[in-house]
PDB file of C-alpha atoms in Angstrom:
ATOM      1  CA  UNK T  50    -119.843 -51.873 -16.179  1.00 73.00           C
ATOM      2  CA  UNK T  51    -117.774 -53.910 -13.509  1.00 76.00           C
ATOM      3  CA  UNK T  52    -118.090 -51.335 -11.123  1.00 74.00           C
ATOM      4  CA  UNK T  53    -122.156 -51.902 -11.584  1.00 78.00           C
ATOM      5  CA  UNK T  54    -121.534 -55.662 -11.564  1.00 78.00           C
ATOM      6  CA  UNK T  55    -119.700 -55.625  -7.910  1.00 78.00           C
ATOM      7  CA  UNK T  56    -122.175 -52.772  -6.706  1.00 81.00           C
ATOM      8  CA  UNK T  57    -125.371 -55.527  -7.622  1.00 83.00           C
ATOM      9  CA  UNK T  58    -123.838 -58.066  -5.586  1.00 82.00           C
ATOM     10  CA  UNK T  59    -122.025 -55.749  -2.446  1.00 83.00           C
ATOM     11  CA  UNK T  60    -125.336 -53.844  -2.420  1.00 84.00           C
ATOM     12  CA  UNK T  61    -127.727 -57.949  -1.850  1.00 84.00           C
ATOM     13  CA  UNK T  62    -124.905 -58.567   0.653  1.00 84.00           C
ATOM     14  CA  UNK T  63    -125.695 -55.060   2.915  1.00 85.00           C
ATOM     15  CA  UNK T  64    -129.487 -55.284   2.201  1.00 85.00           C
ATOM     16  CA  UNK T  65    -129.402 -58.746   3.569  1.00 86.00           C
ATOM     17  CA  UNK T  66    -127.250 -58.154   6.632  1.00 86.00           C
ATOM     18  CA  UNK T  67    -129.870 -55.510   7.862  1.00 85.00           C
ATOM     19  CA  UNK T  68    -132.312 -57.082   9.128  1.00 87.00           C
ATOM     20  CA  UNK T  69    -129.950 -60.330  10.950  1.00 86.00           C
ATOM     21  CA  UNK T  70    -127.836 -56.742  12.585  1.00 84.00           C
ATOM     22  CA  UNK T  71    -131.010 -55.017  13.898  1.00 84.00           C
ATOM     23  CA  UNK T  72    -132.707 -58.086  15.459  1.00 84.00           C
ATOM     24  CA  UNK T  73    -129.272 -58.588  17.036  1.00 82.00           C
ATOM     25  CA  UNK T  74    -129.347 -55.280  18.349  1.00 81.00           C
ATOM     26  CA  UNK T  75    -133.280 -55.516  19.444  1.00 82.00           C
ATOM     27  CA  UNK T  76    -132.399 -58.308  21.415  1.00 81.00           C
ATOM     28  CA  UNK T  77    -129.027 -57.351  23.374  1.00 82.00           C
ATOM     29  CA  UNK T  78    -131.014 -54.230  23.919  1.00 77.00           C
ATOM     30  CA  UNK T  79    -133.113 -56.560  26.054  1.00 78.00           C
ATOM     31  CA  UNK T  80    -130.884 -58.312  27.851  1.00 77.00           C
ATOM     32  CA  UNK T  81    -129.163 -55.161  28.501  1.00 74.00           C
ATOM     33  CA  UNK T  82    -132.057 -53.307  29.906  1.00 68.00           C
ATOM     34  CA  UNK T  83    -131.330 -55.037  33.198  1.00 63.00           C
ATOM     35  CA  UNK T  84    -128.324 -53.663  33.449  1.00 64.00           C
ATOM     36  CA  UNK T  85    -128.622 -49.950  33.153  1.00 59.00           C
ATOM     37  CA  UNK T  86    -127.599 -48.113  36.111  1.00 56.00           C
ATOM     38  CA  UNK T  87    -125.069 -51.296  37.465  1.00 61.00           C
ATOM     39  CA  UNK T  88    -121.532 -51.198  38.019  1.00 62.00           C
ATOM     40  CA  UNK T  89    -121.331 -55.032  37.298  1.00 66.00           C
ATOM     41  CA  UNK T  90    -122.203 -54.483  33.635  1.00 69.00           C
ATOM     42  CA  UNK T  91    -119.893 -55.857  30.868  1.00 76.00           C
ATOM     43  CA  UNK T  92    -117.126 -54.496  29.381  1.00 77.00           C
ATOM     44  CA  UNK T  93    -118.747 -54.312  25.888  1.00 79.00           C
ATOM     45  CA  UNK T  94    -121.792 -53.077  27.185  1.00 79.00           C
ATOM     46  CA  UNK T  95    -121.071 -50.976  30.133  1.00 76.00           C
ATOM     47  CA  UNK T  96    -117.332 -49.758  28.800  1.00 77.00           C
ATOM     48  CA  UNK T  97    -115.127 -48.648  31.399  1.00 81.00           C
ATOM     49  CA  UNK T  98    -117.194 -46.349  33.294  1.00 80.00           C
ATOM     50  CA  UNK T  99    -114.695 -43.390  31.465  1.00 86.00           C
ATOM     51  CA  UNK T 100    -114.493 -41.053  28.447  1.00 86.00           C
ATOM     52  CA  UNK T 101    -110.604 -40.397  28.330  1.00 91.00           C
ATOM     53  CA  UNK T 102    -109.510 -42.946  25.506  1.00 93.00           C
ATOM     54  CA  UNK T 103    -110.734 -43.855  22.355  1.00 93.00           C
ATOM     55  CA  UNK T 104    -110.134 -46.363  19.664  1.00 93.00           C
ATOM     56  CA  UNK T 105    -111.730 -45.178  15.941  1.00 93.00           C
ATOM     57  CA  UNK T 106    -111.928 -47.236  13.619  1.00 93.00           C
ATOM     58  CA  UNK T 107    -111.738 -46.184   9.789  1.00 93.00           C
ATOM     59  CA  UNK T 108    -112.964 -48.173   7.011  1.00 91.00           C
ATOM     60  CA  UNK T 109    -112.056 -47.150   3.598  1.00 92.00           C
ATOM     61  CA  UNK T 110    -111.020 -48.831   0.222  1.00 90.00           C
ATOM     62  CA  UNK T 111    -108.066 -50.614  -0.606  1.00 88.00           C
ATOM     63  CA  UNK T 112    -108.329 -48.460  -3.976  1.00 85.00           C
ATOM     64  CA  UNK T 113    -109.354 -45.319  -5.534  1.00 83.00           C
ATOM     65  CA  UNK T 114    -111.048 -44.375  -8.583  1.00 81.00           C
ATOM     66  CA  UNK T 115    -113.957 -43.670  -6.305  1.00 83.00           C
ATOM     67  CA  UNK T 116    -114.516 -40.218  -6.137  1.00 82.00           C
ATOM     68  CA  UNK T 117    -114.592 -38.785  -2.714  1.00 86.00           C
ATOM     69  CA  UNK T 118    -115.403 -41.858  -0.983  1.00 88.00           C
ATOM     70  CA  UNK T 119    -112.010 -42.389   0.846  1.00 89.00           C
ATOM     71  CA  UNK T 120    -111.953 -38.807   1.379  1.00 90.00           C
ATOM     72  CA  UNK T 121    -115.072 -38.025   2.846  1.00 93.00           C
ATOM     73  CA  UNK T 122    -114.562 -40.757   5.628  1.00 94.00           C
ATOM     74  CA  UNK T 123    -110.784 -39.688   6.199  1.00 93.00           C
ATOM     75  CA  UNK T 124    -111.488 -36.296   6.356  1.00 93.00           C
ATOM     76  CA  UNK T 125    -114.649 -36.943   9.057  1.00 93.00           C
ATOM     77  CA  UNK T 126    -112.180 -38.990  11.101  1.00 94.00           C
ATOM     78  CA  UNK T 127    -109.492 -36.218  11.329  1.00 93.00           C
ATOM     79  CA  UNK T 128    -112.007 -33.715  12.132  1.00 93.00           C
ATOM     80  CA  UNK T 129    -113.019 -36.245  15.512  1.00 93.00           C
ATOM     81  CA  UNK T 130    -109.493 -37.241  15.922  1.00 93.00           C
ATOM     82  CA  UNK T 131    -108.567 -33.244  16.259  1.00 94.00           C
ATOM     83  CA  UNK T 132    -111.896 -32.503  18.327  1.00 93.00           C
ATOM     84  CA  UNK T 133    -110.922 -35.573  20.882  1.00 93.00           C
ATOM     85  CA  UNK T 134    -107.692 -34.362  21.278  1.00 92.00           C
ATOM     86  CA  UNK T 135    -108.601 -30.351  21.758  1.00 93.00           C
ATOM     87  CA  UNK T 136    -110.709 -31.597  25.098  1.00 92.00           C
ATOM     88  CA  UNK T 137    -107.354 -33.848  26.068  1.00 92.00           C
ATOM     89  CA  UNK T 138    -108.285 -37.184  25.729  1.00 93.00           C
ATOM     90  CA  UNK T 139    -106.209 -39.975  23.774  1.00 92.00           C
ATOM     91  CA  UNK T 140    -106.981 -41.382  19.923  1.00 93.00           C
ATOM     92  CA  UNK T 141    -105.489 -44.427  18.809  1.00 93.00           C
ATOM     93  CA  UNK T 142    -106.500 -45.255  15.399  1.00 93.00           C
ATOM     94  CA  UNK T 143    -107.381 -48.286  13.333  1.00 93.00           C
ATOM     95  CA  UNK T 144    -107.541 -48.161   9.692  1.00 93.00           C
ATOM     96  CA  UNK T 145    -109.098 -50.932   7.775  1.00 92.00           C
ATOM     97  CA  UNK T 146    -108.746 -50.430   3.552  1.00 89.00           C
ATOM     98  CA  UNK T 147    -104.965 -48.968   2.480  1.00 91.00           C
ATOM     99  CA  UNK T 148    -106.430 -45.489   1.090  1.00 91.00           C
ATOM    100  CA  UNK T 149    -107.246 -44.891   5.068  1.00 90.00           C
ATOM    101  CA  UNK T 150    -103.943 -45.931   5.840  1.00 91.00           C
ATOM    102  CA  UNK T 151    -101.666 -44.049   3.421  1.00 90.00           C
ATOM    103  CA  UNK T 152    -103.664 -40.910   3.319  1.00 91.00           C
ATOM    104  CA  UNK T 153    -103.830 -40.864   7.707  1.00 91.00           C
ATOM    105  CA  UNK T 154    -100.388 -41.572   8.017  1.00 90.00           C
ATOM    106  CA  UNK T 155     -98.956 -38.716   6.694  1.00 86.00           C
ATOM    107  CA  UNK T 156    -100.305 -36.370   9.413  1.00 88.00           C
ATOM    108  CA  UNK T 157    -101.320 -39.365  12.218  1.00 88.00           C
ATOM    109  CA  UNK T 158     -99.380 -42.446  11.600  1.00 89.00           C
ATOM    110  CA  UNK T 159     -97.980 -42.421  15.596  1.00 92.00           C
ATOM    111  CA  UNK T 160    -101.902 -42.758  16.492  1.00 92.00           C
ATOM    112  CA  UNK T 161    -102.175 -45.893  13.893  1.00 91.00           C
ATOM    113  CA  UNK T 162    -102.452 -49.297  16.032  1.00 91.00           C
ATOM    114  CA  UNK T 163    -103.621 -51.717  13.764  1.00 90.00           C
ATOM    115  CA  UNK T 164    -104.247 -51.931   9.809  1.00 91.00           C
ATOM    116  CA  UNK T 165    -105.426 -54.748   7.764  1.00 90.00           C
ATOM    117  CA  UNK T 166    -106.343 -54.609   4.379  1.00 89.00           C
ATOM    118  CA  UNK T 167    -107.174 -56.263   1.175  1.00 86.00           C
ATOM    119  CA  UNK T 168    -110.700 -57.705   3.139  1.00 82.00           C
ATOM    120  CA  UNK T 169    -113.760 -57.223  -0.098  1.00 71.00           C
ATOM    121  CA  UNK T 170    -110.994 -58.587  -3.387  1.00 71.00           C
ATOM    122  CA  UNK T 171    -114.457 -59.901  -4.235  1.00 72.00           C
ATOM    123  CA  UNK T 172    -116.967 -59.577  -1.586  1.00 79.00           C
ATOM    124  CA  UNK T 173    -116.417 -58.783   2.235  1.00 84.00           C
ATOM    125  CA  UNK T 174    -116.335 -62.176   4.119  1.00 86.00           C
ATOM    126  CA  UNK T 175    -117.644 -62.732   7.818  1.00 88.00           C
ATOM    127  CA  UNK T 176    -114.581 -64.519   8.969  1.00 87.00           C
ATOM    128  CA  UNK T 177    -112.759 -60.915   7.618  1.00 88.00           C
ATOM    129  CA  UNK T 178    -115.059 -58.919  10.353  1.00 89.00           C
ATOM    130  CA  UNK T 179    -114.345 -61.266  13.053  1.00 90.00           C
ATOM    131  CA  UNK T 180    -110.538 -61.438  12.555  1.00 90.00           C
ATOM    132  CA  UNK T 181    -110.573 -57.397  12.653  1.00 91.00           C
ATOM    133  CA  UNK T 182    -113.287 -57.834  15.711  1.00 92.00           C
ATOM    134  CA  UNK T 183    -110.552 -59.761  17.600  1.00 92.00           C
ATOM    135  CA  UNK T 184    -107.536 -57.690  16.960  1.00 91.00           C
ATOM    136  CA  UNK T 185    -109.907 -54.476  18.335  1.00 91.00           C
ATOM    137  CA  UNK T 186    -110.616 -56.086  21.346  1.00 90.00           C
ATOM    138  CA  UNK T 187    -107.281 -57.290  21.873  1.00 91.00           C
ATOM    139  CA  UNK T 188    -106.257 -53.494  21.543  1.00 89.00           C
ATOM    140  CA  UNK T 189    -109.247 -52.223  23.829  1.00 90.00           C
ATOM    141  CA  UNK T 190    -108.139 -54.753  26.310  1.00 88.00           C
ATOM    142  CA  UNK T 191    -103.800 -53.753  25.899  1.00 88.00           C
ATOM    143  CA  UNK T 192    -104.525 -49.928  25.577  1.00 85.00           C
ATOM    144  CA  UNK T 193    -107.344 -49.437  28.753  1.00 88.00           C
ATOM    145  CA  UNK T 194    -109.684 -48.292  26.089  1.00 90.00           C
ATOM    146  CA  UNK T 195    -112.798 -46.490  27.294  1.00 91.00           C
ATOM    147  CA  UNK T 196    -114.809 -45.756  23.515  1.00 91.00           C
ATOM    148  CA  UNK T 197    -114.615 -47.727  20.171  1.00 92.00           C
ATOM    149  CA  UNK T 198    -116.639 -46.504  17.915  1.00 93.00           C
ATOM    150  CA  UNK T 199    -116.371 -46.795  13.238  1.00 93.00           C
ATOM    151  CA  UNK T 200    -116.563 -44.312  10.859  1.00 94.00           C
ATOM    152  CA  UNK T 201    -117.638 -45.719   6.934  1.00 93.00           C
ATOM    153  CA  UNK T 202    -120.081 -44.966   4.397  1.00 91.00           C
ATOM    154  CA  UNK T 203    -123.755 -45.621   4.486  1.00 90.00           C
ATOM    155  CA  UNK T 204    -125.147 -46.883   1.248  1.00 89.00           C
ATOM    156  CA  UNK T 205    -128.265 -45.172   0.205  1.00 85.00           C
ATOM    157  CA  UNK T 206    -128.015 -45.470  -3.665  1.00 81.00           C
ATOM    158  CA  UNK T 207    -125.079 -45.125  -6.317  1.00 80.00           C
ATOM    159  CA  UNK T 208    -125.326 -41.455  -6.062  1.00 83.00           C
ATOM    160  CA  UNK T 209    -125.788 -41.038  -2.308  1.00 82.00           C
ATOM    161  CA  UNK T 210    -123.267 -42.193   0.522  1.00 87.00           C
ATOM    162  CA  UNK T 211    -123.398 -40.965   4.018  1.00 88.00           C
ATOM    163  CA  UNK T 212    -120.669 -40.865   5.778  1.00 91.00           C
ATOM    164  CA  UNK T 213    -121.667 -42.430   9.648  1.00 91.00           C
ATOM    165  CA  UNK T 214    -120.567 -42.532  12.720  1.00 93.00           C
ATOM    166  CA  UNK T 215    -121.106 -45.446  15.118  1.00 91.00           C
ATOM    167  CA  UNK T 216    -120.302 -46.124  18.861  1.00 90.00           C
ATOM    168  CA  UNK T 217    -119.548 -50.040  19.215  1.00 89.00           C
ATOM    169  CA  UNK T 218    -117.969 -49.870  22.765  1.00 87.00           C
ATOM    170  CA  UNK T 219    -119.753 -48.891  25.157  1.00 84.00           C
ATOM    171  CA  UNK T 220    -123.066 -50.435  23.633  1.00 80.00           C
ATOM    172  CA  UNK T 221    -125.758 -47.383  23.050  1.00 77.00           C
ATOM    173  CA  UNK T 222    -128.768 -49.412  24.350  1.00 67.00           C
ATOM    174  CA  UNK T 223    -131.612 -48.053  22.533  1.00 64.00           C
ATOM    175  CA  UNK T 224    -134.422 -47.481  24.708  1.00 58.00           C
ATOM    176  CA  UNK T 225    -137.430 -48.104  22.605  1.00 57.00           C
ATOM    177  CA  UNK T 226    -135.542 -51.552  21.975  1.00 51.00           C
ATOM    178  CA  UNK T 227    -134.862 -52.281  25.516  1.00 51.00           C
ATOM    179  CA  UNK T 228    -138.888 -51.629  26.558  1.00 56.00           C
ATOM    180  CA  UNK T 229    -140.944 -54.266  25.485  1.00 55.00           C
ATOM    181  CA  UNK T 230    -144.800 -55.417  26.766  1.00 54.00           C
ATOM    182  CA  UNK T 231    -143.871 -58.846  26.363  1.00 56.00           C
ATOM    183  CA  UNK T 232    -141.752 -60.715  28.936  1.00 62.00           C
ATOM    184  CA  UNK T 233    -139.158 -63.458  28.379  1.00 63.00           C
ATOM    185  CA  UNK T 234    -138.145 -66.553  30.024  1.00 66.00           C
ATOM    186  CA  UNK T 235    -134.206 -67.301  29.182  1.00 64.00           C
ATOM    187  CA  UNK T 236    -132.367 -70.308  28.779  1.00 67.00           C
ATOM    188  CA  UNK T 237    -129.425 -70.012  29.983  1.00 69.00           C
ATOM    189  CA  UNK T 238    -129.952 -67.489  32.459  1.00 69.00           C
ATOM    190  CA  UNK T 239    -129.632 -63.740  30.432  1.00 68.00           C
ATOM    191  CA  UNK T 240    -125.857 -63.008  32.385  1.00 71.00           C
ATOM    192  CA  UNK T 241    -125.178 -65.755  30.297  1.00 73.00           C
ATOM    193  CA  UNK T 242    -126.443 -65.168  27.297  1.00 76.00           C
ATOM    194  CA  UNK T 243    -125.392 -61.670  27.276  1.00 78.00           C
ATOM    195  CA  UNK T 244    -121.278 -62.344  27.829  1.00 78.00           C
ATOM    196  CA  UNK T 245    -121.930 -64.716  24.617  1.00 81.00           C
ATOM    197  CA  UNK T 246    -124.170 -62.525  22.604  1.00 84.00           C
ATOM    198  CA  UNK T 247    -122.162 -59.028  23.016  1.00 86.00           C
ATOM    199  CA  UNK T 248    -118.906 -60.463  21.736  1.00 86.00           C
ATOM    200  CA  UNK T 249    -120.660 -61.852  18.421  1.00 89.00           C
ATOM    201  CA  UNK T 250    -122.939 -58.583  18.287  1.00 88.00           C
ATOM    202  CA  UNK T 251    -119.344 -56.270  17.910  1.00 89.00           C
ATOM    203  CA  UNK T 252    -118.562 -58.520  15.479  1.00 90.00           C
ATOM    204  CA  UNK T 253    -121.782 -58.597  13.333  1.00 90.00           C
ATOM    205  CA  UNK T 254    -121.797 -54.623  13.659  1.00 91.00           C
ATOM    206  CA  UNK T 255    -118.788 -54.503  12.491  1.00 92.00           C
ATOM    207  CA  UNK T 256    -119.464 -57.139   9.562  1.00 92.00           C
ATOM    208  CA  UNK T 257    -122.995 -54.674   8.990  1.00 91.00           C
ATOM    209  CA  UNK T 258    -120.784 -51.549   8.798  1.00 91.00           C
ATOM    210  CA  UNK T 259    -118.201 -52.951   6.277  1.00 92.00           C
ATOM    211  CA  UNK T 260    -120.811 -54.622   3.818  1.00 91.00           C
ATOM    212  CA  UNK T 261    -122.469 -50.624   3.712  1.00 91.00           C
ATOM    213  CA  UNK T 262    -118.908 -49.989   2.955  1.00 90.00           C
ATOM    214  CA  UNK T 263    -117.820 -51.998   0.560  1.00 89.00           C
ATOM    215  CA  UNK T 264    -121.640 -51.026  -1.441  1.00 87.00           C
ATOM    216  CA  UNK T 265    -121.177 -47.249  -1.307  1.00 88.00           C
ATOM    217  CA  UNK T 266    -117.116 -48.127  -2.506  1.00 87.00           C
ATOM    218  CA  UNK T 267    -118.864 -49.665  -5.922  1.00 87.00           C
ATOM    219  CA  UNK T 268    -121.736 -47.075  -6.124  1.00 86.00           C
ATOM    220  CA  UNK T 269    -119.151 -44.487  -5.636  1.00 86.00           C
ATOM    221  CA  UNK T 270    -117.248 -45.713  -8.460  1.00 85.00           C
ATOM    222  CA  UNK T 271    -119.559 -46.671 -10.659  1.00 84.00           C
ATOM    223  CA  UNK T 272    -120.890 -42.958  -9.989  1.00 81.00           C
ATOM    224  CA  UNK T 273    -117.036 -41.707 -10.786  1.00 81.00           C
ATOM    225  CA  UNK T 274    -116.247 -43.517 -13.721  1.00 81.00           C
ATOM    226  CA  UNK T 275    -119.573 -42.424 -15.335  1.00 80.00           C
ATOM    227  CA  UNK T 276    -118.317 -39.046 -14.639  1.00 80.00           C
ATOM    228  CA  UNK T 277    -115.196 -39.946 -16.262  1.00 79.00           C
ATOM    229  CA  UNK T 278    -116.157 -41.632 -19.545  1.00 81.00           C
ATOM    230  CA  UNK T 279    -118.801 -38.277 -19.759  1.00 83.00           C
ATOM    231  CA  UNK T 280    -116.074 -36.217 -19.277  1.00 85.00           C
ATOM    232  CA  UNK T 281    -113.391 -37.841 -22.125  1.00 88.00           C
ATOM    233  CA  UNK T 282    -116.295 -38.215 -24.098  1.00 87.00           C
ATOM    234  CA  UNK T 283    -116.517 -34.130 -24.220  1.00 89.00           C
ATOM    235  CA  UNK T 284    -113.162 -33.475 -23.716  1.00 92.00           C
ATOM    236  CA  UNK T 285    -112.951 -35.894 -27.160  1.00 92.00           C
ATOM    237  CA  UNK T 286    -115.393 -33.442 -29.284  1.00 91.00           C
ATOM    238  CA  UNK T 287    -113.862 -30.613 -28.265  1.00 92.00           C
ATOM    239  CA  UNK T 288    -110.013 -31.440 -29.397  1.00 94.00           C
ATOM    240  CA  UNK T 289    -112.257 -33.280 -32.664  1.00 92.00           C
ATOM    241  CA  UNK T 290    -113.546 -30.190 -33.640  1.00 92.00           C
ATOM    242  CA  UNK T 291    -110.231 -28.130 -32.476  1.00 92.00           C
ATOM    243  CA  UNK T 292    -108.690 -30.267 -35.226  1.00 92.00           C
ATOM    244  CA  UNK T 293    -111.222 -29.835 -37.551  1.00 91.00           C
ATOM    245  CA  UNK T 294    -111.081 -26.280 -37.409  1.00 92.00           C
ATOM    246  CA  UNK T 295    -107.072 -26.578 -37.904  1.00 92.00           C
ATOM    247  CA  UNK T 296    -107.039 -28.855 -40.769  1.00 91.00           C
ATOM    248  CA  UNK T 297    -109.513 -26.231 -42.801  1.00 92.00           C
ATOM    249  CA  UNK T 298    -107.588 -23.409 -41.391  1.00 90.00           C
ATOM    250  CA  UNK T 299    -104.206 -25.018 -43.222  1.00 90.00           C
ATOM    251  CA  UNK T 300    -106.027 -26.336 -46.374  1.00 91.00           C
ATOM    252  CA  UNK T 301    -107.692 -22.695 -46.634  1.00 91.00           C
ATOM    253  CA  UNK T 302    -104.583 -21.388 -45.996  1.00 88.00           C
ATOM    254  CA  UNK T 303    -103.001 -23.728 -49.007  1.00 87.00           C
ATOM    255  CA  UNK T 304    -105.711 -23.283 -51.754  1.00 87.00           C
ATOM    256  CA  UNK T 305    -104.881 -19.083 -51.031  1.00 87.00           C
ATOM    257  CA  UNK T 306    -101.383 -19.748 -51.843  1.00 84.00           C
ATOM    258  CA  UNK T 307    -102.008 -22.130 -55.132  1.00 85.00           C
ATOM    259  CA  UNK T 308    -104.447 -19.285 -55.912  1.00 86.00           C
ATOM    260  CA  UNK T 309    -102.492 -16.517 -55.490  1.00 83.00           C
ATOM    261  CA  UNK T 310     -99.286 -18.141 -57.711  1.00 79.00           C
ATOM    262  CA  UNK T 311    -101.119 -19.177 -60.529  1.00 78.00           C
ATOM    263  CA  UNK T 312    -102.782 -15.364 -60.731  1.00 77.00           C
ATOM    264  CA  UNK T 313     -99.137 -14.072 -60.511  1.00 74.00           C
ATOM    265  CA  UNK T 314     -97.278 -16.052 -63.397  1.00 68.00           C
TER     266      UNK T 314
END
């Protein structure tokens, strides 16, 4: 029941985030058409031009009692993390939500640059996305990173959670989104706009991405502890009726005796 309480209000939170995320993304796709092809492109939108380090970023819970949820994410990251590092390249890791942290540091904790945790106590907050936004960038910027990209949980409904992967750095400019009949005058000029815009778009994918999260987290739960309760609730007949059975068994067993004296004296 509290599990289906948080889910009702984490899953408003990612339906409403939708729709503010994708126009973002519509429109840097825009501005960003101009710049396919040129070596002057931004950072955030261009990357580095390489393909030789990468950031990921995890996103799990900061508890369990969810099923598989922490583990499905953690287990997709290794598998990347292991992949990356069979064609040579460098991971550095970022783990947002403890379970990520504890259950990656036992095999990668010298890949682990950055943690933070407790982020949804109730709900997940947009100042929390930022403040995570900033330490990544500060970290792309200190480590020469060439790809960030996020691996978390998709909400599709309490039974269904996908786990998804998503490039943030370099931006993947998508080209039905970047082609457009219409033309647009910009003010400020769109250089402008852009070196504004991309900084607060990593941020609201991010914010998108952890709002999914923190939804599947609750339907995950609530999905688990159904499970649960079903489970005690047969496990509970069956030692009920075990002790049923028992109880006869010895009174049976009793009345033979008191029978069996009194036809003997």
């Amino acid at each position: 029941m509290v599990a289906a309480s948080k889910l009702r209000r984490a899953r408003e939170a990612a339906e409403a985030a939708r729709p503010y995320a994708t126009a973002m993304e519509r429109m840097v796709a825009r501005l960003a058409g101009g710049y396919q092809g040129r070596s002057n492109a931004p950072l955030l939108l261009g990357g580095t031009g390489r393909d030789q380090n990468h950031l990921i970023i995890v996103a799990t819970a900061d508890r369990g009692l969810c099923g598989a949820f922490n583990s499905s994410i953690v287990r997709a990251a290794r598998r990347k993390v292991r992949e990356l590092q069979a064609e040579g390249k460098t991971v550095k890791l970022y783990c947002v939500g403890k379970k990520g942290r504890d259950l990656l540091q036992q095999d990668m904790g010298k890949l682990i640059v950055g943690v933070k945790t407790d982020i949804a106590k109730r709900t997940v907050a947009y100042s929390a996305a930022e403040s995570i936004a900033e330490e990544v960038l500060e970290i792309f910027e200190r480590e020469k990173i060439d790809v960030v990209s996020i691996y978390f949980n998709l909400f599709k409904s309490v039974i269904s959670q996908i786990v998804t992967h998503q490039q943030l750095i370099p931006l993947t400019v998508d080209a039905s989104a970047a082609s457009s009949d219409m033309s647009y005058d910009y003010e400020p000029e769109e250089d402008d706009i852009l070196n504004d815009l991309l900084p607060r778009n990593f941020s609201m994918q991010l914010f998108k991405a952890l709002l999914e999260n923190a939804a599947s987290e609750q339907g995950a739960r609530m999905n688990s502890m159904e499970n649960a309760t079903k489970n005690a609730g047969e496990m509970i007949k069956k030692i009920t009726l075990k002790y049923n059975r028992t109880r006869q068994a010895n009174i049976t067993k009793e009345l033979i005796e008191i029978i069996s004296g009194a036809e003997a004296v």
